[in-house]
mmCIF file of C-alpha atoms in Angstrom:
data_model
loop_
_atom_site.group_PDB
_atom_site.id
_atom_site.type_symbol
_atom_site.label_atom_id
_atom_site.label_comp_id
_atom_site.label_asym_id
_atom_site.label_seq_id
_atom_site.Cartn_x
_atom_site.Cartn_y
_atom_site.Cartn_z
ATOM 1 C CA MET K 1009 -0.421 -0.002 -0.030
ATOM 2 C CA LYS K 1010 1.315 3.258 -0.872
ATOM 3 C CA LYS K 1011 1.733 5.808 1.492
ATOM 4 C CA SER K 1012 0.384 8.739 1.936
ATOM 5 C CA ILE K 1013 2.404 11.979 2.300
ATOM 6 C CA ALA K 1014 1.339 15.582 2.993
ATOM 7 C CA LEU K 1015 3.565 17.782 0.668
ATOM 8 C CA ILE K 1016 2.756 21.034 2.546
ATOM 9 C CA TYR K 1017 3.931 24.567 1.336
ATOM 10 C CA GLY K 1018 2.914 28.572 1.171
ATOM 11 C CA GLY K 1019 3.410 29.815 4.731
ATOM 12 C CA ASN K 1020 2.917 33.193 6.561
ATOM 13 C CA SER K 1021 5.864 34.691 5.799
ATOM 14 C CA GLU K 1022 7.285 36.674 2.984
ATOM 15 C CA GLU K 1023 9.101 33.334 1.062
ATOM 16 C CA ALA K 1024 5.563 31.807 0.800
ATOM 17 C CA GLY K 1025 5.493 32.476 -2.893
ATOM 18 C CA ILE K 1026 8.964 31.085 -3.253
ATOM 19 C CA SER K 1027 7.767 28.085 -0.930
ATOM 20 C CA VAL K 1028 5.022 27.436 -3.709
ATOM 21 C CA GLN K 1029 7.858 27.449 -6.272
ATOM 22 C CA SER K 1030 9.690 24.576 -4.369
ATOM 23 C CA GLY K 1031 6.640 22.766 -3.382
ATOM 24 C CA LYS K 1032 5.544 22.328 -6.611
ATOM 25 C CA ASN K 1033 9.348 21.326 -7.887
ATOM 26 C CA VAL K 1034 9.006 18.729 -5.403
ATOM 27 C CA SER K 1035 5.219 17.543 -6.435
ATOM 28 C CA GLY K 1036 6.827 17.149 -9.544
ATOM 29 C CA ASN K 1037 9.788 15.254 -8.992
ATOM 30 C CA ILE K 1038 8.324 12.886 -6.103
ATOM 31 C CA CYS K 1039 7.793 8.973 -7.770
ATOM 32 C CA ARG K 1040 3.925 8.612 -7.683
ATOM 33 C CA GLU K 1041 3.707 5.130 -8.030
ATOM 34 C CA GLU K 1042 5.703 4.590 -4.457
ATOM 35 C CA TYR K 1043 3.235 7.617 -3.011
ATOM 36 C CA ASP K 1044 0.322 9.448 -2.598
ATOM 37 C CA VAL K 1045 0.930 13.073 -2.871
ATOM 38 C CA TYR K 1046 -1.350 15.503 -1.413
ATOM 39 C CA GLU K 1047 -0.333 19.001 -1.859
ATOM 40 C CA VAL K 1048 -1.039 21.328 1.431
ATOM 41 C CA LEU K 1049 -1.423 25.201 1.218
ATOM 42 C CA LEU K 1050 -0.900 26.478 4.521
ATOM 43 C CA LYS K 1051 -1.888 30.149 4.785
ATOM 44 C CA GLY K 1052 -2.837 31.065 8.320
ATOM 45 C CA MET K 1053 -5.251 29.477 9.765
ATOM 46 C CA HIS K 1054 -5.939 27.462 6.772
ATOM 47 C CA TRP K 1055 -4.537 24.379 5.696
ATOM 48 C CA ARG K 1056 -6.380 23.308 2.441
ATOM 49 C CA VAL K 1057 -5.482 20.084 0.429
ATOM 50 C CA LEU K 1058 -5.245 21.346 -3.044
ATOM 51 C CA ASN K 1059 -5.722 17.839 -4.471
ATOM 52 C CA PRO K 1060 -7.869 15.789 -3.022
ATOM 53 C CA SER K 1061 -8.294 13.460 -5.463
ATOM 54 C CA GLY K 1062 -5.057 13.044 -5.906
ATOM 55 C CA GLY K 1063 -4.262 14.306 -9.089
ATOM 56 C CA VAL K 1064 -1.861 16.871 -10.626
ATOM 57 C CA VAL K 1065 -3.098 20.085 -9.009
ATOM 58 C CA GLU K 1066 -4.162 23.042 -11.158
ATOM 59 C CA GLU K 1067 -2.273 25.594 -12.756
ATOM 60 C CA GLY K 1068 -2.123 28.739 -10.420
ATOM 61 C CA LEU K 1069 -4.555 27.111 -7.599
ATOM 62 C CA ALA K 1070 -2.202 27.840 -5.207
ATOM 63 C CA GLU K 1071 -1.135 31.174 -6.187
ATOM 64 C CA ARG K 1072 -4.453 32.440 -5.486
ATOM 65 C CA GLY K 1073 -4.894 30.093 -2.616
ATOM 66 C CA LEU K 1074 -2.180 32.612 -1.413
ATOM 67 C CA GLU K 1075 -4.573 35.603 -1.907
ATOM 68 C CA ASN K 1076 -8.045 33.724 -0.706
ATOM 69 C CA PRO K 1077 -7.028 30.352 0.985
ATOM 70 C CA SER K 1078 -10.569 29.367 1.980
ATOM 71 C CA GLU K 1079 -11.448 29.673 -1.337
ATOM 72 C CA VAL K 1080 -9.170 26.841 -3.122
ATOM 73 C CA GLY K 1081 -9.233 23.477 -2.197
ATOM 74 C CA VAL K 1082 -10.650 20.605 0.807
ATOM 75 C CA GLU K 1083 -9.535 22.394 4.443
ATOM 76 C CA VAL K 1084 -7.770 19.519 6.657
ATOM 77 C CA ASP K 1085 -8.797 18.757 9.918
ATOM 78 C CA LYS K 1086 -6.258 19.683 12.312
ATOM 79 C CA THR K 1087 -7.968 17.366 15.743
ATOM 80 C CA ASP K 1088 -6.447 14.396 13.776
ATOM 81 C CA PHE K 1089 -4.133 15.572 10.215
ATOM 82 C CA SER K 1090 -6.429 14.420 8.071
ATOM 83 C CA PHE K 1091 -9.367 15.460 5.690
ATOM 84 C CA VAL K 1092 -12.441 14.104 4.050
ATOM 85 C CA ARG K 1093 -12.227 12.826 0.225
ATOM 86 C CA GLU K 1094 -16.067 11.842 -1.336
ATOM 87 C CA GLY K 1095 -17.257 10.620 2.367
ATOM 88 C CA LYS K 1096 -14.214 9.155 3.247
ATOM 89 C CA ARG K 1097 -11.266 10.154 6.023
ATOM 90 C CA VAL K 1098 -8.082 10.347 4.646
ATOM 91 C CA LYS K 1099 -5.132 10.572 7.009
ATOM 92 C CA PHE K 1100 -1.379 11.317 6.186
ATOM 93 C CA ASP K 1101 0.380 8.808 6.755
ATOM 94 C CA MET K 1102 3.538 11.324 6.684
ATOM 95 C CA ALA K 1103 4.438 14.948 6.170
ATOM 96 C CA PHE K 1104 7.083 16.300 3.614
ATOM 97 C CA ILE K 1105 6.992 20.260 4.662
ATOM 98 C CA MET K 1106 8.461 22.486 2.176
ATOM 99 C CA ILE K 1107 7.780 25.513 3.945
ATOM 100 C CA HIS K 1108 10.894 28.140 4.295
ATOM 101 C CA GLY K 1109 10.093 30.613 7.200
ATOM 102 C CA ASN K 1110 7.222 30.518 9.373
ATOM 103 C CA PRO K 1111 6.149 27.854 10.828
ATOM 104 C CA GLY K 1112 7.624 25.983 8.436
ATOM 105 C CA GLU K 1113 11.067 26.408 9.451
ATOM 106 C CA ASN K 1114 11.250 27.768 12.416
ATOM 107 C CA GLY K 1115 9.864 24.990 14.962
ATOM 108 C CA LEU K 1116 5.786 25.790 14.473
ATOM 109 C CA LEU K 1117 4.618 23.447 12.345
ATOM 110 C CA GLN K 1118 7.354 20.636 13.639
ATOM 111 C CA GLY K 1119 5.682 20.846 16.991
ATOM 112 C CA TYR K 1120 1.868 20.553 15.984
ATOM 113 C CA LEU K 1121 3.709 17.678 13.992
ATOM 114 C CA GLU K 1122 5.260 15.891 17.122
ATOM 115 C CA MET K 1123 2.067 16.216 19.170
ATOM 116 C CA MET K 1124 -0.313 14.548 16.611
ATOM 117 C CA GLY K 1125 2.884 11.914 16.336
ATOM 118 C CA VAL K 1126 3.402 12.344 12.208
ATOM 119 C CA PRO K 1127 6.803 11.833 10.985
ATOM 120 C CA TYR K 1128 8.204 14.225 9.127
ATOM 121 C CA ASN K 1129 11.549 15.388 6.845
ATOM 122 C CA THR K 1130 12.833 17.889 8.783
ATOM 123 C CA CYS K 1131 15.225 19.180 11.972
ATOM 124 C CA SER K 1132 12.711 18.490 15.438
ATOM 125 C CA ALA K 1133 10.838 21.616 16.500
ATOM 126 C CA TYR K 1134 13.944 22.368 19.240
ATOM 127 C CA VAL K 1135 16.431 22.252 16.676
ATOM 128 C CA SER K 1136 14.274 24.214 13.986
ATOM 129 C CA ALA K 1137 13.613 26.849 16.508
ATOM 130 C CA ILE K 1138 17.492 26.861 17.287
ATOM 131 C CA THR K 1139 18.747 26.851 13.399
ATOM 132 C CA PHE K 1140 16.295 29.681 12.473
ATOM 133 C CA ASP K 1141 17.337 32.483 14.602
ATOM 134 C CA LYS K 1142 20.802 33.508 13.513
ATOM 135 C CA HIS K 1143 21.644 34.715 16.856
ATOM 136 C CA SER K 1144 20.591 31.835 18.793
ATOM 137 C CA CYS K 1145 22.412 28.979 16.032
ATOM 138 C CA LYS K 1146 25.914 31.090 16.195
ATOM 139 C CA ARG K 1147 25.384 31.403 20.373
ATOM 140 C CA PHE K 1148 24.674 27.142 19.880
ATOM 141 C CA ILE K 1149 27.736 26.458 18.140
ATOM 142 C CA GLU K 1150 30.265 28.833 18.859
ATOM 143 C CA HIS K 1151 31.954 26.122 21.653
ATOM 144 C CA ALA K 1152 32.353 23.493 18.673
ATOM 145 C CA GLY K 1153 35.197 25.439 17.011
ATOM 146 C CA ILE K 1154 33.897 26.917 14.312
ATOM 147 C CA LYS K 1155 34.660 30.163 13.096
ATOM 148 C CA MET K 1156 32.046 32.708 12.996
ATOM 149 C CA ALA K 1157 32.096 36.409 11.701
ATOM 150 C CA LYS K 1158 31.911 39.195 15.474
ATOM 151 C CA ASP K 1159 28.355 40.113 15.956
ATOM 152 C CA VAL K 1160 26.430 42.590 18.070
ATOM 153 C CA PHE K 1161 22.702 41.821 19.009
ATOM 154 C CA LEU K 1162 20.426 44.227 19.321
ATOM 155 C CA ARG K 1163 16.605 43.343 21.328
ATOM 156 C CA ARG K 1164 13.860 45.975 20.084
ATOM 157 C CA GLY K 1165 13.441 48.554 22.755
ATOM 158 C CA THR K 1166 17.069 48.384 23.438
ATOM 159 C CA ALA K 1167 19.413 50.853 23.711
ATOM 160 C CA TYR K 1168 22.588 51.081 21.311
ATOM 161 C CA ASN K 1169 25.432 52.953 20.457
ATOM 162 C CA ALA K 1170 25.980 53.521 16.524
ATOM 163 C CA VAL K 1171 29.933 54.643 17.042
ATOM 164 C CA GLU K 1172 30.396 52.182 19.493
ATOM 165 C CA ILE K 1173 29.359 49.076 17.442
ATOM 166 C CA VAL K 1174 31.597 50.432 14.539
ATOM 167 C CA GLU K 1175 34.367 50.800 16.454
ATOM 168 C CA GLU K 1176 33.388 46.852 17.529
ATOM 169 C CA LEU K 1177 32.935 45.816 14.558
ATOM 170 C CA GLY K 1178 34.442 48.060 11.629
ATOM 171 C CA LEU K 1179 32.742 48.829 8.153
ATOM 172 C CA PRO K 1180 31.070 47.657 6.943
ATOM 173 C CA VAL K 1181 28.429 45.482 8.887
ATOM 174 C CA PHE K 1182 25.492 43.458 8.367
ATOM 175 C CA VAL K 1183 22.394 44.426 9.692
ATOM 176 C CA LYS K 1184 19.612 41.292 9.653
ATOM 177 C CA PRO K 1185 16.759 40.595 12.120
ATOM 178 C CA THR K 1186 17.392 37.081 13.205
ATOM 179 C CA ASN K 1187 14.606 35.522 12.143
ATOM 180 C CA GLY K 1188 13.721 35.165 8.810
ATOM 181 C CA GLY K 1189 14.975 34.027 5.322
ATOM 182 C CA SER K 1190 15.605 35.105 1.413
ATOM 183 C CA SER K 1191 17.501 38.026 3.066
ATOM 184 C CA PHE K 1192 14.766 40.341 3.870
ATOM 185 C CA GLY K 1193 15.395 43.158 6.358
ATOM 186 C CA ILE K 1194 18.879 43.233 5.462
ATOM 187 C CA THR K 1195 21.373 46.102 4.704
ATOM 188 C CA LYS K 1196 25.000 46.033 3.903
ATOM 189 C CA VAL K 1197 26.557 49.358 6.144
ATOM 190 C CA LYS K 1198 29.138 51.365 4.932
ATOM 191 C CA ARG K 1199 28.992 54.319 6.678
ATOM 192 C CA VAL K 1200 28.115 54.406 10.387
ATOM 193 C CA GLU K 1201 25.316 57.139 10.083
ATOM 194 C CA ASP K 1202 23.560 55.324 7.546
ATOM 195 C CA LEU K 1203 23.312 52.479 10.543
ATOM 196 C CA GLU K 1204 20.153 53.514 12.338
ATOM 197 C CA ALA K 1205 17.993 53.227 9.613
ATOM 198 C CA ALA K 1206 19.522 49.365 8.882
ATOM 199 C CA VAL K 1207 18.335 48.451 12.426
ATOM 200 C CA GLU K 1208 15.146 49.869 11.903
ATOM 201 C CA LEU K 1209 14.171 48.431 8.364
ATOM 202 C CA ALA K 1210 15.339 44.848 10.515
ATOM 203 C CA PHE K 1211 12.829 45.303 12.942
ATOM 204 C CA ARG K 1212 9.915 45.852 10.665
ATOM 205 C CA GLU K 1213 11.075 41.823 9.852
ATOM 206 C CA TYR K 1214 11.744 41.296 13.520
ATOM 207 C CA ASP K 1215 11.855 42.640 17.246
ATOM 208 C CA SER K 1216 15.637 41.199 17.376
ATOM 209 C CA VAL K 1217 18.331 41.886 14.754
ATOM 210 C CA ILE K 1218 22.214 40.988 14.759
ATOM 211 C CA ILE K 1219 24.699 43.185 13.805
ATOM 212 C CA GLU K 1220 27.950 41.330 12.427
ATOM 213 C CA GLU K 1221 31.542 42.029 10.667
ATOM 214 C CA SER K 1222 31.915 42.055 7.090
ATOM 215 C CA ILE K 1223 33.977 38.726 6.316
ATOM 216 C CA VAL K 1224 35.288 39.685 2.582
ATOM 217 C CA GLY K 1225 35.857 36.327 1.219
ATOM 218 C CA ARG K 1226 34.190 33.781 -1.809
ATOM 219 C CA GLU K 1227 30.956 33.031 -0.585
ATOM 220 C CA LEU K 1228 30.582 28.725 -0.466
ATOM 221 C CA THR K 1229 27.380 26.880 0.613
ATOM 222 C CA ASN K 1230 27.301 22.970 1.410
ATOM 223 C CA GLY K 1231 24.126 20.620 1.572
ATOM 224 C CA ILE K 1232 23.743 17.279 3.654
ATOM 225 C CA TYR K 1233 21.066 14.778 3.974
ATOM 226 C CA GLN K 1234 20.700 11.243 5.468
ATOM 227 C CA ASP K 1235 20.387 8.198 4.067
ATOM 228 C CA GLY K 1236 20.331 5.152 6.611
ATOM 229 C CA GLU K 1237 22.827 5.418 8.629
ATOM 230 C CA GLN K 1238 24.998 7.277 6.394
ATOM 231 C CA LEU K 1239 25.332 11.401 5.782
ATOM 232 C CA VAL K 1240 25.281 12.104 2.458
ATOM 233 C CA LYS K 1241 27.386 15.273 1.922
ATOM 234 C CA LEU K 1242 26.484 17.201 -1.275
ATOM 235 C CA PRO K 1243 29.128 19.135 -3.617
ATOM 236 C CA VAL K 1244 29.954 22.410 -3.119
ATOM 237 C CA THR K 1245 28.703 25.383 -4.540
ATOM 238 C CA GLU K 1246 30.554 28.844 -4.930
ATOM 239 C CA ILE K 1247 27.815 31.891 -5.078
ATOM 240 C CA VAL K 1248 29.333 34.839 -7.499
ATOM 241 C CA THR K 1249 27.391 38.261 -7.672
ATOM 242 C CA THR K 1250 27.939 41.435 -8.811
ATOM 243 C CA ARG K 1251 25.181 43.052 -5.666
ATOM 244 C CA GLU K 1252 26.581 43.691 -2.448
ATOM 245 C CA PHE K 1253 25.538 40.314 -0.803
ATOM 246 C CA PHE K 1254 23.653 37.602 -1.588
ATOM 247 C CA ASP K 1255 20.073 39.324 -1.798
ATOM 248 C CA TYR K 1256 16.757 38.372 -3.046
ATOM 249 C CA GLU K 1257 17.520 39.700 -6.385
ATOM 250 C CA ALA K 1258 20.807 37.592 -6.360
ATOM 251 C CA LYS K 1259 19.140 34.316 -5.163
ATOM 252 C CA TYR K 1260 15.939 34.965 -7.525
ATOM 253 C CA LEU K 1261 16.127 36.963 -10.265
ATOM 254 C CA GLY K 1262 19.047 35.679 -11.967
ATOM 255 C CA GLU K 1263 22.013 38.107 -10.869
ATOM 256 C CA SER K 1264 24.292 35.550 -9.622
ATOM 257 C CA GLN K 1265 26.027 32.848 -10.832
ATOM 258 C CA GLU K 1266 26.000 29.627 -8.823
ATOM 259 C CA ILE K 1267 29.168 27.554 -9.618
ATOM 260 C CA CYS K 1268 28.757 23.618 -8.508
ATOM 261 C CA PRO K 1269 30.674 21.842 -8.466
ATOM 262 C CA ALA K 1270 32.689 25.127 -6.404
ATOM 263 C CA GLN K 1271 36.269 25.760 -8.666
ATOM 264 C CA ILE K 1272 38.332 25.492 -5.416
ATOM 265 C CA PRO K 1273 40.898 22.706 -4.506
ATOM 266 C CA CYS K 1274 39.653 19.635 -3.284
ATOM 267 C CA GLU K 1275 40.801 20.096 -0.009
ATOM 268 C CA LEU K 1276 39.195 23.212 0.750
ATOM 269 C CA THR K 1277 35.934 21.223 -0.530
ATOM 270 C CA LEU K 1278 36.503 18.652 1.961
ATOM 271 C CA ARG K 1279 36.654 20.610 4.834
ATOM 272 C CA ILE K 1280 33.512 22.830 4.212
ATOM 273 C CA GLN K 1281 31.829 19.550 3.896
ATOM 274 C CA GLU K 1282 33.549 18.338 7.288
ATOM 275 C CA THR K 1283 32.428 20.979 8.968
ATOM 276 C CA THR K 1284 28.971 20.972 7.446
ATOM 277 C CA GLU K 1285 28.905 17.040 8.948
ATOM 278 C CA LYS K 1286 30.303 18.557 12.474
ATOM 279 C CA ILE K 1287 27.417 21.564 12.759
ATOM 280 C CA TYR K 1288 24.508 18.964 11.515
ATOM 281 C CA ARG K 1289 26.199 16.111 13.876
ATOM 282 C CA TYR K 1290 26.447 18.993 16.885
ATOM 283 C CA MET K 1291 22.945 20.799 16.134
ATOM 284 C CA GLY K 1292 21.546 17.199 16.333
ATOM 285 C CA CYS K 1293 20.117 17.914 12.752
ATOM 286 C CA SER K 1294 18.061 15.293 10.536
ATOM 287 C CA GLY K 1295 16.289 15.580 6.965
ATOM 288 C CA LEU K 1296 18.012 17.634 4.631
ATOM 289 C CA VAL K 1297 20.369 20.874 5.689
ATOM 290 C CA ARG K 1298 22.326 23.403 3.852
ATOM 291 C CA MET K 1299 24.947 25.450 5.169
ATOM 292 C CA ASP K 1300 26.345 28.772 4.297
ATOM 293 C CA TYR K 1301 30.051 29.844 4.699
ATOM 294 C CA ILE K 1302 32.349 32.399 3.449
ATOM 295 C CA VAL K 1303 35.890 31.307 2.909
ATOM 296 C CA ARG K 1304 38.347 34.264 3.227
ATOM 297 C CA GLY K 1305 41.756 32.484 2.599
ATOM 298 C CA GLU K 1306 42.708 29.247 4.132
ATOM 299 C CA GLU K 1307 39.139 30.521 7.166
ATOM 300 C CA ILE K 1308 36.018 28.971 6.785
ATOM 301 C CA PHE K 1309 33.447 31.071 8.150
ATOM 302 C CA PHE K 1310 29.963 29.796 9.298
ATOM 303 C CA LEU K 1311 26.989 32.106 8.342
ATOM 304 C CA GLU K 1312 23.787 30.291 8.746
ATOM 305 C CA THR K 1313 21.977 27.192 8.821
ATOM 306 C CA ASN K 1314 19.301 26.594 6.259
ATOM 307 C CA THR K 1315 17.020 23.322 7.475
ATOM 308 C CA VAL K 1316 14.310 24.053 4.766
ATOM 309 C CA PRO K 1317 16.502 24.618 1.704
ATOM 310 C CA GLY K 1318 14.990 25.730 -1.329
ATOM 311 C CA MET K 1319 13.675 23.595 -3.986
ATOM 312 C CA THR K 1320 12.059 25.609 -6.824
ATOM 313 C CA PRO K 1321 14.547 24.398 -9.827
ATOM 314 C CA MET K 1322 16.869 27.179 -9.742
ATOM 315 C CA SER K 1323 17.737 26.457 -6.344
ATOM 316 C CA LEU K 1324 21.114 25.601 -4.454
ATOM 317 C CA VAL K 1325 20.418 22.540 -3.350
ATOM 318 C CA PRO K 1326 18.996 20.839 -6.347
ATOM 319 C CA ALA K 1327 22.085 22.318 -8.213
ATOM 320 C CA GLN K 1328 23.970 20.038 -6.131
ATOM 321 C CA VAL K 1329 21.985 16.353 -6.546
ATOM 322 C CA ARG K 1330 22.927 17.426 -10.423
ATOM 323 C CA ALA K 1331 26.155 17.662 -9.902
ATOM 324 C CA ALA K 1332 26.280 14.343 -7.796
ATOM 325 C CA GLY K 1333 24.727 12.389 -10.482
ATOM 326 C CA ILE K 1334 21.702 11.560 -8.455
ATOM 327 C CA PRO K 1335 18.324 11.778 -10.490
ATOM 328 C CA MET K 1336 15.834 13.833 -8.562
ATOM 329 C CA SER K 1337 12.783 11.473 -8.047
ATOM 330 C CA LYS K 1338 15.532 8.831 -6.326
ATOM 331 C CA PHE K 1339 16.772 12.258 -4.155
ATOM 332 C CA PHE K 1340 13.223 12.855 -2.930
ATOM 333 C CA SER K 1341 12.633 9.006 -2.300
ATOM 334 C CA THR K 1342 15.297 8.923 0.089
ATOM 335 C CA LEU K 1343 14.513 11.726 1.827
ATOM 336 C CA ILE K 1344 10.477 10.502 2.129
ATOM 337 C CA GLU K 1345 12.177 6.697 3.063
ATOM 338 C CA ASN K 1346 14.048 8.154 5.579
ATOM 339 C CA ILE K 1347 11.595 9.892 7.473
ATOM 340 C CA ARG K 1348 11.069 8.883 11.678
#
């Protein structure tokens, strides 16, 4: 009997549109001979099964659902994580989370699924909450021997002195909301007089902010996932952009070049992959995770952890999977079969 999978995408952050694209790409590459795949659009209190018959989702339906979720699909019964189709109740065997940001990457959805006893594909609620917050993640791994940029943490309402921060971190600095993705609310600040405006912009996204020193180097990223008792370390990607940093336009509007495998010495590739594995194990990660780095000379600096990395056709991890010579359907089957 085929397993029934709730492929959940959408969400309540500015990344909802990207999540839909990721979900569609995953849906198009899961082997339907092995699994029954139901696409669930989550938006606010609405969790809508877009294809209750199990067939192909109508083009544009998910996008319309982001605007008016109650008008599409069939509502999920959150009391037992099921839905009704033609008078019969269908219960999901497992969940495949493809929500970037809130609530799919910060542990909230994972917490619900854990309470319901439903297996899912990502890190636990606890690990997801820590890794999603940039400040908490850095504090968690700072004693693991991982190099990171120096930073200053601000909570909304906390007094700060811009001159003192610049004296400590130098210029330029990066100002980021501690929670969030796709580079929303991030500013590269080159002048001390611009710091306050950048902090206020970050506070529009979340109520805590991290200000980091700028490490000048090559931006590299590396995916890793579980396959039974083994960890599969994907090829390393180098990100090259003419923009100030790898922002939304660089990520999604083609204003960057992603080179995979990265044209770096084999020794550096191995060190990055070893660092990725070390952080994965130290954090207690599970499923697929992507780690981002800046490399300056021989030094590898950790940037952040992505526990629900992008899965659009142009995203970084799918490119790494292709570079590794792994068929995409086999890749997703492996992720599904390792759901616990």
